[in-house]
């Protein structure tokens, strides 16, 4: 997505395809507030200034399994460095659907540990009211020490949901790994977070 006009066209297109604000926000990796602003601006009657948000596109990496592997190895390296400091070993890697899955798969292979998948709730009302689930087709997370993997952290609601549900089943989230951290945080849900890129606003 090269500029705001392209972002507006994409938001309008997704809306005309029947997606609601939360779904468009997920698709474009921006906040709901930004989607509302983009859709309002498309009608040329906006007066409010744009919300402070960052749109993230990483398909130059996602389109290539080689680049995905490189990114996954870099994330493994960062996670291992942190875990070694606290002398912890992970039992499994959890990929958050959809975009966290290919990265988590490669990380699990690199670390030679189990692999699980978390289906994020595809929300229409708001993630705070709905929860995702662990897929039964992959490793059981109960009682395990887990690394949570996703592409982007925006509000942190998704990773927090995963961490809370892990604790509820006696598992321990010991690390979070993401490509882009829009929160600019060291910890999320009381778990240390590693990210390749951290977004910091200076205005
Ligand atoms: O920090 P949060 O505000 O919770 O937002 C981050 C989540 O939003 C996107 O998920 P999406 O549902 O769009 O899934 P995708 O992986 O299919 O893009 C992204 O991949 C993260 O999982």
JSON list of C-alpha atoms in Angstrom, two decimals, residues 100-182:
[
{"chain": "A", "resi": 100, "resn": "UNK", "atom": "CA", "xyz": [1.52, -15.82, 12.32]},
{"chain": "A", "resi": 101, "resn": "UNK", "atom": "CA", "xyz": [1.22, -19.43, 11.16]},
{"chain": "A", "resi": 102, "resn": "UNK", "atom": "CA", "xyz": [3.96, -19.69, 8.48]},
{"chain": "A", "resi": 103, "resn": "UNK", "atom": "CA", "xyz": [6.46, -17.88, 10.72]},
{"chain": "A", "resi": 104, "resn": "UNK", "atom": "CA", "xyz": [5.59, -20.05, 13.75]},
{"chain": "A", "resi": 105, "resn": "UNK", "atom": "CA", "xyz": [5.84, -23.25, 11.67]},
{"chain": "A", "resi": 106, "resn": "UNK", "atom": "CA", "xyz": [9.37, -22.42, 10.60]},
{"chain": "A", "resi": 107, "resn": "UNK", "atom": "CA", "xyz": [10.35, -21.32, 14.10]},
{"chain": "A", "resi": 108, "resn": "UNK", "atom": "CA", "xyz": [9.10, -24.60, 15.57]},
{"chain": "A", "resi": 109, "resn": "UNK", "atom": "CA", "xyz": [11.13, -26.52, 13.00]},
{"chain": "A", "resi": 110, "resn": "UNK", "atom": "CA", "xyz": [14.23, -24.42, 13.70]},
{"chain": "A", "resi": 111, "resn": "UNK", "atom": "CA", "xyz": [13.86, -24.86, 17.48]},
{"chain": "A", "resi": 112, "resn": "UNK", "atom": "CA", "xyz": [12.84, -28.54, 17.07]},
{"chain": "A", "resi": 113, "resn": "UNK", "atom": "CA", "xyz": [9.84, -28.19, 19.34]},
{"chain": "A", "resi": 114, "resn": "UNK", "atom": "CA", "xyz": [6.09, -28.72, 18.93]},
{"chain": "A", "resi": 115, "resn": "UNK", "atom": "CA", "xyz": [3.77, -26.48, 16.96]},
{"chain": "A", "resi": 116, "resn": "UNK", "atom": "CA", "xyz": [0.26, -25.26, 17.75]},
{"chain": "A", "resi": 117, "resn": "UNK", "atom": "CA", "xyz": [-2.23, -22.90, 16.10]},
{"chain": "A", "resi": 118, "resn": "UNK", "atom": "CA", "xyz": [-4.51, -20.31, 17.63]},
{"chain": "A", "resi": 119, "resn": "UNK", "atom": "CA", "xyz": [-7.53, -19.27, 15.58]},
{"chain": "A", "resi": 120, "resn": "UNK", "atom": "CA", "xyz": [-8.06, -15.60, 16.19]},
{"chain": "A", "resi": 121, "resn": "UNK", "atom": "CA", "xyz": [-11.72, -14.65, 16.51]},
{"chain": "A", "resi": 122, "resn": "UNK", "atom": "CA", "xyz": [-12.74, -12.85, 13.27]},
{"chain": "A", "resi": 123, "resn": "UNK", "atom": "CA", "xyz": [-14.55, -10.13, 15.08]},
{"chain": "A", "resi": 124, "resn": "UNK", "atom": "CA", "xyz": [-17.50, -8.05, 14.08]},
{"chain": "A", "resi": 125, "resn": "UNK", "atom": "CA", "xyz": [-18.08, -6.52, 17.52]},
{"chain": "A", "resi": 126, "resn": "UNK", "atom": "CA", "xyz": [-14.67, -6.15, 19.09]},
{"chain": "A", "resi": 127, "resn": "UNK", "atom": "CA", "xyz": [-11.96, -8.53, 20.20]},
{"chain": "A", "resi": 128, "resn": "UNK", "atom": "CA", "xyz": [-12.42, -7.68, 23.84]},
{"chain": "A", "resi": 129, "resn": "UNK", "atom": "CA", "xyz": [-15.77, -9.49, 23.86]},
{"chain": "A", "resi": 130, "resn": "UNK", "atom": "CA", "xyz": [-14.86, -12.58, 21.85]},
{"chain": "A", "resi": 131, "resn": "UNK", "atom": "CA", "xyz": [-12.08, -15.10, 22.22]},
{"chain": "A", "resi": 132, "resn": "UNK", "atom": "CA", "xyz": [-10.16, -17.25, 19.81]},
{"chain": "A", "resi": 133, "resn": "UNK", "atom": "CA", "xyz": [-9.45, -20.98, 20.20]},
{"chain": "A", "resi": 134, "resn": "UNK", "atom": "CA", "xyz": [-6.53, -23.42, 20.02]},
{"chain": "A", "resi": 135, "resn": "UNK", "atom": "CA", "xyz": [-6.81, -25.76, 17.02]},
{"chain": "A", "resi": 136, "resn": "UNK", "atom": "CA", "xyz": [-7.25, -29.43, 17.91]},
{"chain": "A", "resi": 137, "resn": "UNK", "atom": "CA", "xyz": [-5.35, -30.50, 14.78]},
{"chain": "A", "resi": 138, "resn": "UNK", "atom": "CA", "xyz": [-2.00, -29.43, 16.17]},
{"chain": "A", "resi": 139, "resn": "UNK", "atom": "CA", "xyz": [-0.06, -29.80, 19.45]},
{"chain": "A", "resi": 140, "resn": "UNK", "atom": "CA", "xyz": [-1.90, -29.70, 22.76]},
{"chain": "A", "resi": 141, "resn": "UNK", "atom": "CA", "xyz": [-0.87, -26.58, 24.69]},
{"chain": "A", "resi": 142, "resn": "UNK", "atom": "CA", "xyz": [-1.95, -27.72, 28.18]},
{"chain": "A", "resi": 143, "resn": "UNK", "atom": "CA", "xyz": [0.84, -27.35, 30.73]},
{"chain": "A", "resi": 144, "resn": "UNK", "atom": "CA", "xyz": [3.43, -26.34, 28.10]},
{"chain": "A", "resi": 145, "resn": "UNK", "atom": "CA", "xyz": [5.96, -23.49, 28.08]},
{"chain": "A", "resi": 146, "resn": "UNK", "atom": "CA", "xyz": [4.99, -21.55, 24.97]},
{"chain": "A", "resi": 147, "resn": "UNK", "atom": "CA", "xyz": [6.35, -19.02, 22.48]},
{"chain": "A", "resi": 148, "resn": "UNK", "atom": "CA", "xyz": [3.52, -16.95, 20.94]},
{"chain": "A", "resi": 149, "resn": "UNK", "atom": "CA", "xyz": [4.14, -15.82, 17.34]},
{"chain": "A", "resi": 150, "resn": "UNK", "atom": "CA", "xyz": [2.30, -13.30, 15.17]},
{"chain": "A", "resi": 151, "resn": "UNK", "atom": "CA", "xyz": [3.08, -10.92, 12.33]},
{"chain": "A", "resi": 152, "resn": "UNK", "atom": "CA", "xyz": [1.92, -7.63, 13.87]},
{"chain": "A", "resi": 153, "resn": "UNK", "atom": "CA", "xyz": [0.94, -6.45, 17.34]},
{"chain": "A", "resi": 154, "resn": "UNK", "atom": "CA", "xyz": [-1.38, -3.43, 17.09]},
{"chain": "A", "resi": 155, "resn": "UNK", "atom": "CA", "xyz": [-3.54, -3.01, 20.21]},
{"chain": "A", "resi": 156, "resn": "UNK", "atom": "CA", "xyz": [-2.17, -6.19, 21.82]},
{"chain": "A", "resi": 157, "resn": "UNK", "atom": "CA", "xyz": [-5.68, -7.65, 22.25]},
{"chain": "A", "resi": 158, "resn": "UNK", "atom": "CA", "xyz": [-4.95, -10.83, 20.27]},
{"chain": "A", "resi": 159, "resn": "UNK", "atom": "CA", "xyz": [-1.69, -11.75, 22.00]},
{"chain": "A", "resi": 160, "resn": "UNK", "atom": "CA", "xyz": [-3.26, -10.93, 25.38]},
{"chain": "A", "resi": 161, "resn": "UNK", "atom": "CA", "xyz": [-6.15, -13.27, 24.58]},
{"chain": "A", "resi": 162, "resn": "UNK", "atom": "CA", "xyz": [-3.70, -16.09, 23.75]},
{"chain": "A", "resi": 163, "resn": "UNK", "atom": "CA", "xyz": [-1.61, -15.50, 26.90]},
{"chain": "A", "resi": 164, "resn": "UNK", "atom": "CA", "xyz": [-4.70, -15.47, 29.13]},
{"chain": "A", "resi": 165, "resn": "UNK", "atom": "CA", "xyz": [-6.09, -18.66, 27.61]},
{"chain": "A", "resi": 166, "resn": "UNK", "atom": "CA", "xyz": [-2.74, -20.42, 27.96]},
{"chain": "A", "resi": 167, "resn": "UNK", "atom": "CA", "xyz": [-2.64, -19.60, 31.67]},
{"chain": "A", "resi": 168, "resn": "UNK", "atom": "CA", "xyz": [-6.20, -20.87, 32.07]},
{"chain": "A", "resi": 169, "resn": "UNK", "atom": "CA", "xyz": [-5.09, -24.34, 30.87]},
{"chain": "A", "resi": 170, "resn": "UNK", "atom": "CA", "xyz": [-1.98, -24.42, 33.05]},
{"chain": "A", "resi": 171, "resn": "UNK", "atom": "CA", "xyz": [0.41, -23.44, 30.25]},
{"chain": "A", "resi": 172, "resn": "UNK", "atom": "CA", "xyz": [3.05, -20.72, 30.58]},
{"chain": "A", "resi": 173, "resn": "UNK", "atom": "CA", "xyz": [3.60, -18.10, 27.88]},
{"chain": "A", "resi": 174, "resn": "UNK", "atom": "CA", "xyz": [7.34, -17.42, 28.14]},
{"chain": "A", "resi": 175, "resn": "UNK", "atom": "CA", "xyz": [7.96, -15.34, 25.01]},
{"chain": "A", "resi": 176, "resn": "UNK", "atom": "CA", "xyz": [6.17, -13.35, 22.31]},
{"chain": "A", "resi": 177, "resn": "UNK", "atom": "CA", "xyz": [7.77, -12.92, 18.88]},
{"chain": "A", "resi": 178, "resn": "UNK", "atom": "CA", "xyz": [6.43, -10.64, 16.14]},
{"chain": "A", "resi": 179, "resn": "UNK", "atom": "CA", "xyz": [7.72, -8.98, 13.00]},
{"chain": "A", "resi": 180, "resn": "UNK", "atom": "CA", "xyz": [6.26, -5.55, 13.80]},
{"chain": "A", "resi": 181, "resn": "UNK", "atom": "CA", "xyz": [5.39, -4.17, 17.23]},
{"chain": "A", "resi": 182, "resn": "UNK", "atom": "CA", "xyz": [3.14, -1.14, 16.89]}
]
